Structure formats: structure tokens, C-alpha cells
């Protein structure tokens, strides 16, 4: 009997390998002016704890790569709905993730596998104009300007 192939989690170095990469990634995202152009993302970064963000991204990454279940956060659609992330903004963050994986020396097969996971979440993270947010039973405005107008009218 042959041993099963190691999971992506194991090939990325387990919890410590993933946490190390996320430590670098989170710092890069917080410092990336393009990633913070979206005022909703910028407000999140300013208002929420940097360490908590690192923890959640690490735990999510551990689970998504085949490690133990440890992510206590909301699902991706719910946790990103209020951010009104555009396709371009998703691409910016995806690019930063890819660059970080290269920076920390992740081999090409694992790099590609992890980036495929990230891409599989695009439709859950990107806020489609005027999409219905079932969790809040409300219509998400089509643009940031619409969102700001809606917020000021309440």
C-alpha cells in the first residue's frame, strides 16, 4: 500500500509555512496603495486589527489547502459583500498573493494550485453591481457612490 500524496497544506509547510507566507502577504496588502484605493477596504484595514486579519487569512488558507478545520470566520461572500470589491481590485489582491508566494519561495506546482483556489473564490468576493445580498436581505448598490448615497439617506 502506498502512502497518499501529501496535501497542499503539507507541501506548503503546514501551519508554520502558511502562517509565514500570510505574515508577509498581510503586510504587503496593508501597504499596497492600489489594494487600499477602495474606501471600504481602506476603512476595514484602518478599523480592524492587523493581527486578527492575519489570523483569519492563515486559518482560511490552512483549511482550503487540506489542513485541519480551524477557520472561525464568515464565508467569503458574506465577509466581502460590504467591501464592494471590483474585478480590478480582486486582480490586484490576487497579484499580490501570487507575488508573495514567489517571494517566500513556493514552488510552481503549489503556487499554481493555491492560485487556483484563490481564483475559485472570485465570484464570491467580487461584488456584482446591484447583486442581492441574501444574508442581509438587501440590495447591494451598483457603485460605491450609490452605496455612499444610500448610507447618507438612512
Short mmCIF file of C-alpha atoms in Angstrom, two decimals:
data_model
loop_
_atom_site.label_atom_id
_atom_site.label_comp_id
_atom_site.label_asym_id
_atom_site.label_seq_id
_atom_site.Cartn_x
_atom_site.Cartn_y
_atom_site.Cartn_z
CA UNK A 1 0.00 0.00 0.00
CA UNK A 2 1.39 3.39 -0.98
CA UNK A 3 1.13 6.49 1.11
CA UNK A 4 -1.36 9.07 -0.19
CA UNK A 5 0.12 12.12 -1.87
CA UNK A 6 0.79 14.94 0.59
CA UNK A 7 -1.86 17.64 0.70
CA UNK A 8 -1.17 21.17 -0.47
CA UNK A 9 -1.24 22.11 3.21
CA UNK A 10 1.64 19.73 3.88
CA UNK A 11 3.55 20.79 0.75
CA UNK A 12 3.29 24.45 1.82
CA UNK A 13 4.94 23.64 5.15
CA UNK A 14 1.82 23.15 7.26
CA UNK A 15 0.65 25.76 9.71
CA UNK A 16 4.04 27.41 10.12
CA UNK A 17 4.73 27.64 6.38
CA UNK A 18 1.30 29.09 5.68
CA UNK A 19 1.45 31.49 8.64
CA UNK A 20 4.84 32.75 7.46
CA UNK A 21 3.54 33.44 3.96
CA UNK A 22 0.39 35.15 5.30
CA UNK A 23 2.51 37.30 7.60
CA UNK A 24 4.32 38.66 4.55
CA UNK A 25 1.14 38.88 2.45
CA UNK A 26 -0.92 40.80 5.01
CA UNK A 27 1.82 43.38 5.46
CA UNK A 28 2.06 43.77 1.67
CA UNK A 29 -1.72 44.17 1.33
CA UNK A 30 -1.94 46.77 4.09
CA UNK A 31 0.88 48.75 2.46
CA UNK A 32 -0.29 48.39 -1.17
CA UNK A 33 -1.83 51.72 -2.23
CA UNK A 34 -3.73 50.08 -5.10
CA UNK A 35 -5.21 47.44 -2.81
CA UNK A 36 -6.42 50.22 -0.49
CA UNK A 37 -7.90 52.54 -3.13
CA UNK A 38 -11.33 51.09 -2.39
CA UNK A 39 -12.58 53.20 0.55
CA UNK A 40 -14.44 50.21 2.03
CA UNK A 41 -11.27 48.10 2.06
CA UNK A 42 -9.25 51.01 3.43
CA UNK A 43 -11.79 51.54 6.22
CA UNK A 44 -11.64 47.82 7.06
CA UNK A 45 -7.85 47.92 7.21
CA UNK A 46 -7.91 51.02 9.41
CA UNK A 47 -10.68 49.78 11.68
CA UNK A 48 -9.89 46.10 12.13
CA UNK A 49 -6.88 44.57 13.79
CA UNK A 50 -3.97 43.64 11.57
CA UNK A 51 -3.16 40.61 13.73
CA UNK A 52 -6.76 39.39 13.54
CA UNK A 53 -6.71 39.70 9.76
CA UNK A 54 -3.51 37.63 9.63
CA UNK A 55 -5.08 35.00 11.87
CA UNK A 56 -8.23 34.71 9.75
CA UNK A 57 -6.33 34.53 6.45
CA UNK A 58 -3.96 31.94 7.92
CA UNK A 59 -6.81 29.79 9.27
CA UNK A 60 -8.75 30.07 5.98
CA UNK A 61 -5.65 29.11 4.00
CA UNK A 62 -4.95 26.13 6.25
CA UNK A 63 -8.47 24.76 5.66
CA UNK A 64 -8.53 25.49 1.94
CA UNK A 65 -5.27 23.63 1.38
CA UNK A 66 -6.35 20.46 3.15
CA UNK A 67 -5.21 21.18 6.69
CA UNK A 68 -7.30 20.93 9.84
CA UNK A 69 -10.61 22.77 10.17
CA UNK A 70 -9.80 25.92 12.10
CA UNK A 71 -11.32 28.90 10.24
CA UNK A 72 -13.81 30.67 12.55
CA UNK A 73 -14.78 33.43 10.10
CA UNK A 74 -17.76 34.03 7.86
CA UNK A 75 -18.00 32.63 4.35
CA UNK A 76 -16.30 34.64 1.61
CA UNK A 77 -19.49 36.06 0.11
CA UNK A 78 -20.74 37.35 3.44
CA UNK A 79 -17.38 38.65 4.64
CA UNK A 80 -16.72 40.62 1.43
CA UNK A 81 -20.23 41.87 0.48
CA UNK A 82 -19.85 45.24 2.24
CA UNK A 83 -16.49 45.88 0.57
CA UNK A 84 -17.92 46.18 -2.97
CA UNK A 85 -14.78 44.63 -4.47
CA UNK A 86 -14.37 45.14 -8.23
CA UNK A 87 -12.79 42.72 -10.71
CA UNK A 88 -9.74 45.00 -10.90
CA UNK A 89 -9.40 45.07 -7.12
CA UNK A 90 -9.65 41.28 -6.97
CA UNK A 91 -6.90 41.12 -9.62
CA UNK A 92 -4.70 43.46 -7.56
CA UNK A 93 -5.02 41.31 -4.45
CA UNK A 94 -4.61 38.11 -6.47
CA UNK A 95 -1.43 39.57 -7.97
CA UNK A 96 -0.14 40.42 -4.51
CA UNK A 97 -0.86 36.87 -3.37
CA UNK A 98 1.00 35.47 -6.39
CA UNK A 99 3.96 37.81 -5.81
CA UNK A 100 4.09 36.84 -2.13
CA UNK A 101 4.12 33.14 -2.97
CA UNK A 102 7.07 33.76 -5.30
CA UNK A 103 8.76 35.95 -2.67
CA UNK A 104 8.61 33.22 0.00
CA UNK A 105 9.79 30.54 -2.42
CA UNK A 106 6.68 28.46 -3.03
CA UNK A 107 7.42 26.01 -5.88
CA UNK A 108 5.49 26.40 -9.14
CA UNK A 109 3.13 23.39 -8.73
CA UNK A 110 1.99 24.55 -5.27
CA UNK A 111 1.89 28.17 -6.44
CA UNK A 112 -0.46 27.25 -9.28
CA UNK A 113 -2.62 25.07 -7.06
CA UNK A 114 -3.03 27.80 -4.44
CA UNK A 115 -3.77 30.46 -7.05
CA UNK A 116 -6.49 28.18 -8.49
CA UNK A 117 -8.10 28.15 -5.05
CA UNK A 118 -7.97 31.96 -4.93
CA UNK A 119 -9.49 32.22 -8.41
CA UNK A 120 -12.30 29.83 -7.46
CA UNK A 121 -13.50 32.45 -4.94
CA UNK A 122 -13.64 35.37 -7.41
CA UNK A 123 -17.43 35.20 -7.85
CA UNK A 124 -17.93 35.18 -4.08
CA UNK A 125 -15.60 38.11 -3.37
CA UNK A 126 -16.35 40.44 -6.28
CA UNK A 127 -19.48 42.48 -5.64
CA UNK A 128 -21.54 42.31 -8.82
CA UNK A 129 -23.31 45.62 -9.48
CA UNK A 130 -26.75 45.58 -7.97
CA UNK A 131 -26.49 41.99 -6.71
CA UNK A 132 -28.83 40.86 -3.96
CA UNK A 133 -27.14 40.16 -0.66
CA UNK A 134 -29.25 37.31 0.77
CA UNK A 135 -27.56 37.44 4.17
CA UNK A 136 -28.78 40.97 4.76
CA UNK A 137 -31.88 40.69 2.56
CA UNK A 138 -30.92 43.96 0.93
CA UNK A 139 -29.89 45.21 -2.48
CA UNK A 140 -26.20 46.00 -2.69
CA UNK A 141 -25.76 49.26 -4.60
CA UNK A 142 -24.21 49.15 -8.07
CA UNK A 143 -21.39 51.59 -7.29
CA UNK A 144 -19.57 52.95 -4.29
CA UNK A 145 -21.20 56.31 -4.94
CA UNK A 146 -24.63 54.62 -4.78
CA UNK A 147 -23.60 52.96 -1.53
CA UNK A 148 -22.50 56.25 -0.01
CA UNK A 149 -25.71 57.96 -1.15
CA UNK A 150 -27.79 55.11 0.29
CA UNK A 151 -25.91 55.29 3.60
CA UNK A 152 -26.36 59.06 3.86
CA UNK A 153 -30.09 58.80 3.13
CA UNK A 154 -30.69 56.39 6.06
#
